CSV table of C-alpha atoms and ligand atoms in Angstrom, one decimal:
chain,number,residue,atom,x,y,z
X,1,UNK,CA,120.2,-32.6,-84.3
X,2,UNK,CA,117.8,-35.2,-86.2
X,3,UNK,CA,118.5,-35.8,-90.2
X,4,UNK,CA,118.6,-32.6,-91.1
X,5,UNK,CA,119.6,-33.3,-94.9
X,6,UNK,CA,116.5,-31.6,-96.3
X,7,UNK,CA,117.1,-28.2,-94.3
X,8,UNK,CA,121.0,-28.4,-95.2
X,9,UNK,CA,119.9,-29.1,-98.9
X,10,UNK,CA,117.6,-26.3,-99.0
X,11,UNK,CA,119.8,-23.7,-97.5
X,12,UNK,CA,122.6,-24.7,-99.8
X,13,UNK,CA,120.4,-24.4,-102.8
X,14,UNK,CA,119.1,-21.0,-101.8
X,15,UNK,CA,123.0,-19.9,-101.5
X,16,UNK,CA,123.7,-21.6,-104.7
X,17,UNK,CA,121.0,-19.3,-106.4
X,18,UNK,CA,122.2,-16.2,-104.4
X,19,UNK,CA,125.5,-16.6,-106.0
X,20,UNK,CA,124.0,-15.2,-109.1
X,21,UNK,CA,121.7,-12.8,-107.7
X,22,UNK,CA,122.8,-9.1,-107.5
X,23,UNK,CA,121.3,-7.3,-104.6
X,24,UNK,CA,119.2,-5.3,-107.0
X,25,UNK,CA,117.6,-8.4,-108.1
X,26,UNK,CA,117.1,-10.2,-105.0
X,27,UNK,CA,113.5,-9.3,-104.0
X,28,UNK,CA,110.0,-9.8,-105.4
X,29,UNK,CA,107.1,-8.3,-103.8
X,30,UNK,CA,104.2,-10.2,-102.9
X,31,UNK,CA,101.1,-8.5,-101.4
X,32,UNK,CA,103.3,-5.3,-100.7
X,33,UNK,CA,106.0,-7.1,-99.0
X,34,UNK,CA,109.5,-8.1,-100.4
X,35,UNK,CA,111.1,-11.3,-100.2
X,36,UNK,CA,114.1,-12.8,-101.5
X,37,UNK,CA,113.7,-14.7,-104.9
X,38,UNK,CA,116.2,-17.3,-103.8
X,39,UNK,CA,113.7,-18.7,-101.2
X,40,UNK,CA,110.3,-17.6,-102.0
X,41,UNK,CA,108.0,-17.7,-104.7
X,42,UNK,CA,104.7,-16.3,-105.7
X,43,UNK,CA,103.5,-20.0,-106.5
X,44,UNK,CA,104.3,-20.9,-103.2
X,45,UNK,CA,102.4,-18.1,-101.5
X,46,UNK,CA,99.3,-19.0,-103.6
X,47,UNK,CA,99.4,-22.6,-102.7
X,48,UNK,CA,100.0,-21.5,-98.8
X,49,UNK,CA,96.2,-20.4,-98.7
X,50,UNK,CA,95.2,-23.9,-99.0
X,51,UNK,CA,97.4,-24.9,-96.3
X,52,UNK,CA,95.5,-26.9,-93.5
X,53,UNK,CA,97.0,-26.5,-90.0
X,54,UNK,CA,96.3,-28.6,-87.2
X,55,UNK,CA,95.3,-28.3,-83.6
X,56,UNK,CA,98.7,-29.5,-82.4
X,57,UNK,CA,100.9,-27.7,-85.1
X,58,UNK,CA,103.6,-25.9,-83.4
X,59,UNK,CA,104.1,-22.3,-85.2
X,60,UNK,CA,107.2,-20.4,-84.4
X,61,UNK,CA,106.4,-16.9,-85.7
X,62,UNK,CA,109.3,-14.1,-85.8
X,63,UNK,CA,110.7,-11.4,-87.9
X,64,UNK,CA,114.3,-12.6,-89.5
X,65,UNK,CA,117.2,-12.5,-87.1
X,66,UNK,CA,115.1,-12.5,-83.6
X,67,UNK,CA,116.0,-15.8,-82.9
X,68,UNK,CA,114.0,-18.6,-84.8
X,69,UNK,CA,116.5,-21.0,-84.9
X,70,UNK,CA,117.2,-20.9,-81.4
X,71,UNK,CA,113.5,-21.6,-80.5
X,72,UNK,CA,113.4,-24.5,-83.1
X,73,UNK,CA,116.1,-26.0,-81.4
X,74,UNK,CA,114.5,-25.8,-78.0
X,75,UNK,CA,111.4,-26.9,-79.3
X,76,UNK,CA,113.0,-29.8,-81.1
X,77,UNK,CA,114.8,-30.7,-77.7
X,78,UNK,CA,111.6,-30.6,-75.8
X,79,UNK,CA,109.9,-32.9,-78.1
X,80,UNK,CA,112.9,-35.3,-77.7
X,81,UNK,CA,112.9,-35.1,-74.0
X,82,UNK,CA,109.3,-36.0,-73.7
X,83,UNK,CA,108.7,-38.6,-76.4
X,84,UNK,CA,112.3,-39.7,-77.0
X,85,UNK,CA,111.3,-39.3,-81.0
X,86,UNK,CA,114.1,-37.3,-82.8
X,87,UNK,CA,112.1,-34.6,-84.7
X,88,UNK,CA,112.8,-35.2,-88.4
X,89,UNK,CA,112.9,-32.2,-90.8
X,90,UNK,CA,111.3,-33.5,-94.1
X,91,UNK,CA,111.0,-30.4,-95.2
X,92,UNK,CA,112.6,-26.9,-94.9
X,93,UNK,CA,110.9,-25.6,-91.6
X,94,UNK,CA,110.1,-22.3,-92.7
X,95,UNK,CA,106.3,-22.5,-94.1
X,96,UNK,CA,106.6,-20.0,-97.0
X,97,UNK,CA,109.9,-21.4,-98.4
X,98,UNK,CA,110.3,-24.0,-100.8
X,99,UNK,CA,108.2,-25.4,-103.7
X,100,UNK,CA,104.4,-25.2,-104.1
X,101,UNK,CA,103.8,-28.8,-103.8
X,102,UNK,CA,105.1,-28.9,-100.2
X,103,UNK,CA,101.6,-28.1,-98.3
X,104,UNK,CA,100.5,-31.5,-100.1
X,105,UNK,CA,103.6,-33.4,-98.7
X,106,UNK,CA,103.0,-31.9,-95.2
X,107,UNK,CA,99.8,-33.6,-95.1
X,108,UNK,CA,101.4,-37.0,-94.3
X,109,UNK,CA,103.8,-35.6,-91.8
X,110,UNK,CA,103.2,-36.8,-87.9
X,111,UNK,CA,102.4,-34.6,-85.4
X,112,UNK,CA,103.6,-32.3,-84.0
X,113,UNK,CA,104.7,-30.3,-86.9
X,114,UNK,CA,107.0,-27.3,-86.2
X,115,UNK,CA,106.1,-24.5,-88.4
X,116,UNK,CA,108.5,-21.6,-88.8
X,117,UNK,CA,107.7,-18.4,-90.2
X,118,UNK,CA,109.0,-15.0,-90.8
X,119,UNK,CA,105.1,-13.9,-92.3
X,120,UNK,CA,103.4,-11.1,-90.7
X,121,UNK,CA,100.1,-12.0,-88.8
X,122,UNK,CA,97.8,-11.3,-91.7
X,123,UNK,CA,99.7,-13.4,-94.0
X,124,UNK,CA,99.6,-16.5,-92.3
X,125,UNK,CA,96.8,-19.3,-93.6
X,126,UNK,CA,93.6,-18.8,-91.3
X,127,UNK,CA,93.5,-22.3,-90.5
X,128,UNK,CA,96.2,-21.6,-88.3
X,129,UNK,CA,93.9,-19.4,-85.9
X,130,UNK,CA,90.8,-21.2,-87.1
X,131,UNK,CA,92.2,-24.6,-85.6
X,132,UNK,CA,94.1,-22.7,-82.6
X,133,UNK,CA,97.5,-24.4,-83.3
X,134,UNK,CA,99.9,-23.0,-80.7
X,135,UNK,CA,102.1,-20.1,-81.5
X,136,UNK,CA,105.2,-18.8,-80.2
X,137,UNK,CA,105.9,-15.4,-81.4
X,138,UNK,CA,109.6,-14.3,-80.6
X,139,UNK,CA,110.7,-10.7,-80.6
X,140,UNK,CA,114.1,-9.3,-80.4
X,141,UNK,CA,115.2,-5.6,-79.8
X,142,UNK,CA,115.1,-4.0,-83.2
X,143,UNK,CA,118.7,-2.3,-82.9
X,144,UNK,CA,120.5,-6.0,-82.6
X,145,UNK,CA,118.3,-7.4,-85.1
X,146,UNK,CA,119.2,-4.6,-87.9
X,147,UNK,CA,122.8,-5.3,-86.9
X,148,UNK,CA,122.5,-9.3,-87.1
X,149,UNK,CA,120.6,-8.8,-90.5
X,150,UNK,CA,123.3,-6.6,-92.0
X,151,UNK,CA,126.2,-8.9,-90.8
X,152,UNK,CA,124.3,-11.9,-92.1
X,153,UNK,CA,124.4,-10.3,-95.8
X,154,UNK,CA,127.6,-8.9,-95.3
X,155,UNK,CA,129.5,-12.2,-93.5
X,156,UNK,CA,127.9,-15.0,-95.9
X,157,UNK,CA,130.2,-15.0,-99.0
X,158,UNK,CA,127.0,-16.1,-101.3
X,159,UNK,CA,124.7,-13.7,-100.2
X,160,UNK,CA,124.7,-10.3,-101.6
X,161,UNK,CA,126.0,-7.6,-99.4
X,162,UNK,CA,124.6,-4.1,-98.9
X,163,UNK,CA,127.4,-1.4,-99.9
X,164,UNK,CA,127.7,-0.1,-96.1
X,165,UNK,CA,125.5,-0.5,-92.9
X,166,UNK,CA,124.5,3.1,-93.6
X,167,UNK,CA,122.8,1.6,-96.7
X,168,UNK,CA,121.5,-1.2,-95.0
X,169,UNK,CA,120.1,0.9,-92.1
X,170,UNK,CA,118.3,3.0,-94.9
X,171,UNK,CA,116.7,0.0,-96.3
X,172,UNK,CA,115.8,-1.5,-93.1
X,173,UNK,CA,114.2,1.7,-91.6
X,174,UNK,CA,111.9,1.8,-95.0
X,175,UNK,CA,111.2,-1.8,-94.5
X,176,UNK,CA,112.9,-2.7,-98.1
X,177,UNK,CA,114.5,-6.0,-96.6
X,178,UNK,CA,113.8,-9.4,-97.0
X,179,UNK,CA,110.1,-10.0,-95.3
X,180,UNK,CA,109.7,-6.3,-94.9
X,181,UNK,CA,109.5,-3.8,-92.1
X,182,UNK,CA,110.3,-5.0,-88.5
X,183,UNK,CA,107.9,-2.2,-87.3
X,184,UNK,CA,104.9,-3.3,-89.6
X,185,UNK,CA,105.6,-7.1,-88.3
X,186,UNK,CA,105.6,-5.8,-84.8
X,187,UNK,CA,102.4,-3.7,-85.0
X,188,UNK,CA,100.6,-6.5,-86.8
X,189,UNK,CA,101.5,-9.1,-84.0
X,190,UNK,CA,100.9,-6.6,-81.4
X,191,UNK,CA,97.4,-7.0,-81.2
X,192,UNK,CA,97.4,-10.5,-81.1
X,193,UNK,CA,99.8,-11.4,-78.3
X,194,UNK,CA,97.2,-12.0,-75.7
X,195,UNK,CA,95.4,-14.3,-77.8
X,196,UNK,CA,94.5,-17.4,-76.5
X,197,UNK,CA,97.0,-19.6,-78.2
X,198,UNK,CA,99.9,-17.3,-78.5
X,199,UNK,CA,102.9,-17.0,-76.3
X,200,UNK,CA,105.4,-14.0,-76.6
X,201,UNK,CA,109.1,-14.7,-76.1
X,202,UNK,CA,111.7,-12.2,-75.7
X,203,UNK,CA,115.2,-13.0,-77.2
X,204,UNK,CA,116.8,-10.9,-74.1
X,205,UNK,CA,114.7,-12.7,-71.8
X,206,UNK,CA,116.1,-16.1,-73.2
X,207,UNK,CA,119.7,-14.8,-72.6
X,208,UNK,CA,118.9,-13.9,-69.2
X,209,UNK,CA,117.5,-17.0,-67.8
X,210,UNK,CA,117.3,-19.6,-70.5
X,211,UNK,CA,116.1,-22.5,-68.2
X,212,UNK,CA,113.2,-20.6,-66.8
X,213,UNK,CA,112.1,-19.6,-70.2
X,214,UNK,CA,112.7,-23.2,-71.4
X,215,UNK,CA,110.3,-24.3,-68.6
X,216,UNK,CA,107.6,-21.8,-69.6
X,217,UNK,CA,107.9,-22.9,-73.2
X,218,UNK,CA,107.5,-26.2,-72.1
X,219,UNK,CA,104.3,-25.4,-70.0
X,220,UNK,CA,102.7,-23.5,-73.1
X,221,UNK,CA,103.3,-26.5,-75.3
X,222,UNK,CA,101.6,-28.7,-72.6
X,223,UNK,CA,104.8,-30.8,-72.1
X,224,UNK,CA,106.2,-31.7,-68.7
X,225,UNK,CA,109.8,-32.5,-68.9
X,226,UNK,CA,111.9,-33.2,-65.6
X,227,UNK,CA,114.4,-30.5,-63.9
X,228,UNK,CA,117.2,-32.5,-65.3
X,229,UNK,CA,115.9,-32.5,-68.7
X,230,UNK,CA,115.0,-28.7,-68.7
X,231,UNK,CA,118.9,-28.5,-67.3
X,232,UNK,CA,120.2,-30.7,-70.1
X,233,UNK,CA,118.4,-28.6,-72.8
X,234,UNK,CA,119.6,-25.4,-71.4
X,235,UNK,CA,123.0,-26.6,-71.5
X,236,UNK,CA,122.8,-27.5,-75.2
X,237,UNK,CA,121.0,-24.5,-76.3
X,238,UNK,CA,123.5,-21.8,-75.4
X,239,UNK,CA,125.0,-19.9,-78.3
X,240,UNK,CA,128.2,-21.4,-77.8
X,241,UNK,CA,126.8,-24.9,-77.7
X,242,UNK,CA,124.5,-24.3,-81.0
X,243,UNK,CA,127.4,-22.3,-82.8
X,244,UNK,CA,130.0,-25.4,-82.1
X,245,UNK,CA,127.4,-27.7,-83.7
X,246,UNK,CA,126.1,-25.2,-86.6
X,247,UNK,CA,128.1,-27.0,-89.3
X,248,UNK,CA,126.7,-30.3,-88.6
X,249,UNK,CA,123.0,-28.7,-88.2
X,250,UNK,CA,123.0,-26.1,-90.7
X,251,UNK,CA,125.7,-26.6,-93.3
X,252,UNK,CA,128.2,-24.1,-94.6
X,253,UNK,CA,126.0,-21.1,-93.6
X,254,UNK,CA,126.1,-22.2,-89.7
X,255,UNK,CA,128.9,-20.5,-88.2
X,256,UNK,CA,127.7,-17.2,-90.1
X,257,UNK,CA,124.0,-17.5,-88.7
X,258,UNK,CA,125.5,-18.2,-85.0
X,259,UNK,CA,127.4,-15.1,-85.3
X,260,UNK,CA,127.8,-13.7,-81.9
X,261,UNK,CA,124.6,-14.1,-79.9
X,262,UNK,CA,124.8,-11.0,-77.9
X,263,UNK,CA,122.5,-8.2,-76.8
X,264,UNK,CA,123.9,-4.6,-77.1
X,265,UNK,CA,125.8,-5.3,-80.6
X,266,UNK,CA,124.4,-2.4,-81.8
X,267,UNK,CA,126.4,-0.1,-80.3
X,268,UNK,CA,129.3,-1.0,-82.6
X,269,UNK,CA,127.4,0.3,-85.5
X,270,UNK,CA,124.4,2.6,-84.6
X,271,UNK,CA,125.5,6.2,-85.4
X,272,UNK,CA,123.9,8.9,-83.0
X,273,UNK,CA,121.7,10.0,-85.8
X,274,UNK,CA,120.7,6.3,-86.5
X,275,UNK,CA,119.8,5.9,-82.6
X,276,UNK,CA,117.7,8.8,-83.0
X,277,UNK,CA,115.9,7.8,-85.8
X,278,UNK,CA,115.1,4.5,-84.6
X,279,UNK,CA,114.3,5.8,-81.0
X,280,UNK,CA,111.7,8.1,-83.1
X,281,UNK,CA,110.3,5.3,-85.0
X,282,UNK,CA,110.0,2.9,-82.0
X,283,UNK,CA,108.0,5.9,-80.0
X,284,UNK,CA,105.8,6.6,-82.9
X,285,UNK,CA,104.9,3.0,-83.8
X,286,UNK,CA,105.2,1.0,-80.6
X,287,UNK,CA,105.7,3.0,-77.6
X,288,UNK,CA,102.4,3.0,-75.4
X,289,UNK,CA,101.6,-0.3,-77.0
X,290,UNK,CA,101.8,-3.5,-74.9
X,291,UNK,CA,104.5,-5.0,-77.2
X,292,UNK,CA,106.4,-1.8,-76.8
X,293,UNK,CA,106.4,-2.4,-73.2
X,294,UNK,CA,107.3,-5.9,-73.6
X,295,UNK,CA,110.3,-5.4,-75.8
X,296,UNK,CA,111.8,-3.3,-72.9
X,297,UNK,CA,113.2,-1.1,-75.3
X,298,UNK,CA,114.7,1.5,-72.6
X,299,UNK,CA,116.9,-1.3,-71.2
X,300,UNK,CA,117.9,-2.7,-74.4
X,301,UNK,CA,118.1,0.0,-76.9
X,302,UNK,CA,119.0,3.4,-74.8
X,303,UNK,CA,121.9,4.3,-73.0
Q,401,LIG,N1,121.4,-20.2,-78.6
Q,401,LIG,C1,121.4,-19.0,-79.0
Q,401,LIG,N2,122.2,-17.9,-78.1
Q,401,LIG,C2,122.1,-16.6,-78.4
Q,401,LIG,N3,121.8,-16.2,-79.7
Q,401,LIG,C3,121.6,-17.2,-80.7
Q,401,LIG,C4,121.3,-18.4,-80.3
Q,401,LIG,N4,121.1,-19.3,-81.3
Q,401,LIG,C5,120.8,-18.1,-82.3
Q,401,LIG,N5,121.0,-16.9,-82.0
Q,401,LIG,C6,121.3,-16.0,-82.6
Q,401,LIG,O1,120.1,-15.3,-83.3
Q,401,LIG,C7,120.3,-14.6,-84.6
Q,401,LIG,C8,119.7,-15.6,-85.8
Q,401,LIG,O2,118.3,-15.3,-85.7
Q,401,LIG,P1,117.6,-16.4,-86.5
Q,401,LIG,O3,117.7,-17.6,-86.1
Q,401,LIG,O4,116.1,-15.7,-86.4
Q,401,LIG,O5,118.0,-16.0,-88.1
Q,401,LIG,S1,117.2,-16.3,-89.2
Q,401,LIG,O6,116.3,-15.1,-89.6
Q,401,LIG,O7,116.2,-17.6,-89.2
Q,401,LIG,O8,118.3,-16.4,-90.5
Q,401,LIG,C9,121.9,-14.4,-84.7
Q,401,LIG,O9,122.2,-13.4,-84.1
Q,401,LIG,P2,123.8,-12.6,-84.2
Q,401,LIG,O10,124.5,-13.2,-83.5
Q,401,LIG,O11,123.4,-11.4,-83.7
Q,401,LIG,O12,123.6,-12.3,-85.7
Q,401,LIG,C10,122.2,-15.7,-83.7
Q,401,LIG,O13,123.6,-15.8,-83.5
C-alpha cells in the first residue's frame, strides 16, 4: 500500500491509549451511541457537522468487523490500476476518528478522497448525501461479525478484553459495544440501500466471487479496469495475501485484524441459546426487509 505512516501512527496511538483504559472506561456516548475514547472525541463529532463532502468522494460505510479494510484495499488498488497514482493516506481513513482539525486539513486533499466510516446513516454529515458522494455499504452476517469483534478485543494485547464470549455476546446484543448496535446500524441503512449513489456489498459474496464483485465495484465507481487488472487485484485481495502484508500495512495490529477471514466461524462460539436469541432478534428487526433478504441469513447464520 501507499505510505501509510499516518494510518499506522493513528492505530499505534490508539493502542497506546488503550493500554491505560479499562473496559469499564472505554466508551463515551455521543448522541446515544457508544464510541471508544481511544479513537473518537465529542469535539471531533461536533466538527464533523461542518465537513463538506465532494461529489467524487468515495464513502465506505460498514459496521465494525464487516470488512472495511478489505474494501479500502480493493478501492485503493482500483484507483492505482486506473490512474497509476498510489492513493496516499494523509489522515487515518475513518472519517469520525482523529482530531477535530482533520476536516480543515482534508479540504486540501486531492480527489478522490476515500472516507471509511462506521457511523449509522443518520449520523453522517448531510453534505455526503447532498453532494451525491458515492457510497459503498458493506455488510457481513451478524454472527460472524460478533465473533470477529469479540476476538479483536480478546486477541490484541493492548485492547481491553471482555471477561468471556458470553459477556461480549450480552453487550453486543444490547448494542453496548463500540459504534453501538449492529441491528440499529442495519435498520438505519436498510431504508437507503436503493438510493441513487449507494451500492450494497456483502462480505460473503466477496468471499465467494471476489473478481466479479471487484468488477461491480469498479463499474459503480465509474472505473474501467481491464480483465487482467481485475485478476491482479483479486490475487492481491485474498485474505492470505492481505494477511501476509498486514504488518507492513497496519503495523502491530495487522495480524490480529486479519485474523481468520472465514464465513461460519460463529459455529465455534455460539451456544444453542445464543443462536436462538440472535435468530429472534434478526426476525424482529430485519426479516421481511430488503436488507434482511440481501444478508442471506438462512444460508450464513442457520444450520
Ligand atoms: N481479504 C479478506 N478476506 C476475507 N476476510 C477479510 C479480508 N480482509 C479482512 N477480512 C476480515 O474482516 C474482518 C475485519 O473487519 P474490518 O476491516 O471491518 O475491521 S475494523 O472494524 O475496521 O476493525 C476480520 O474478520 P475475522 O478474521 O473474522 O476476525 C478480517 O479477517
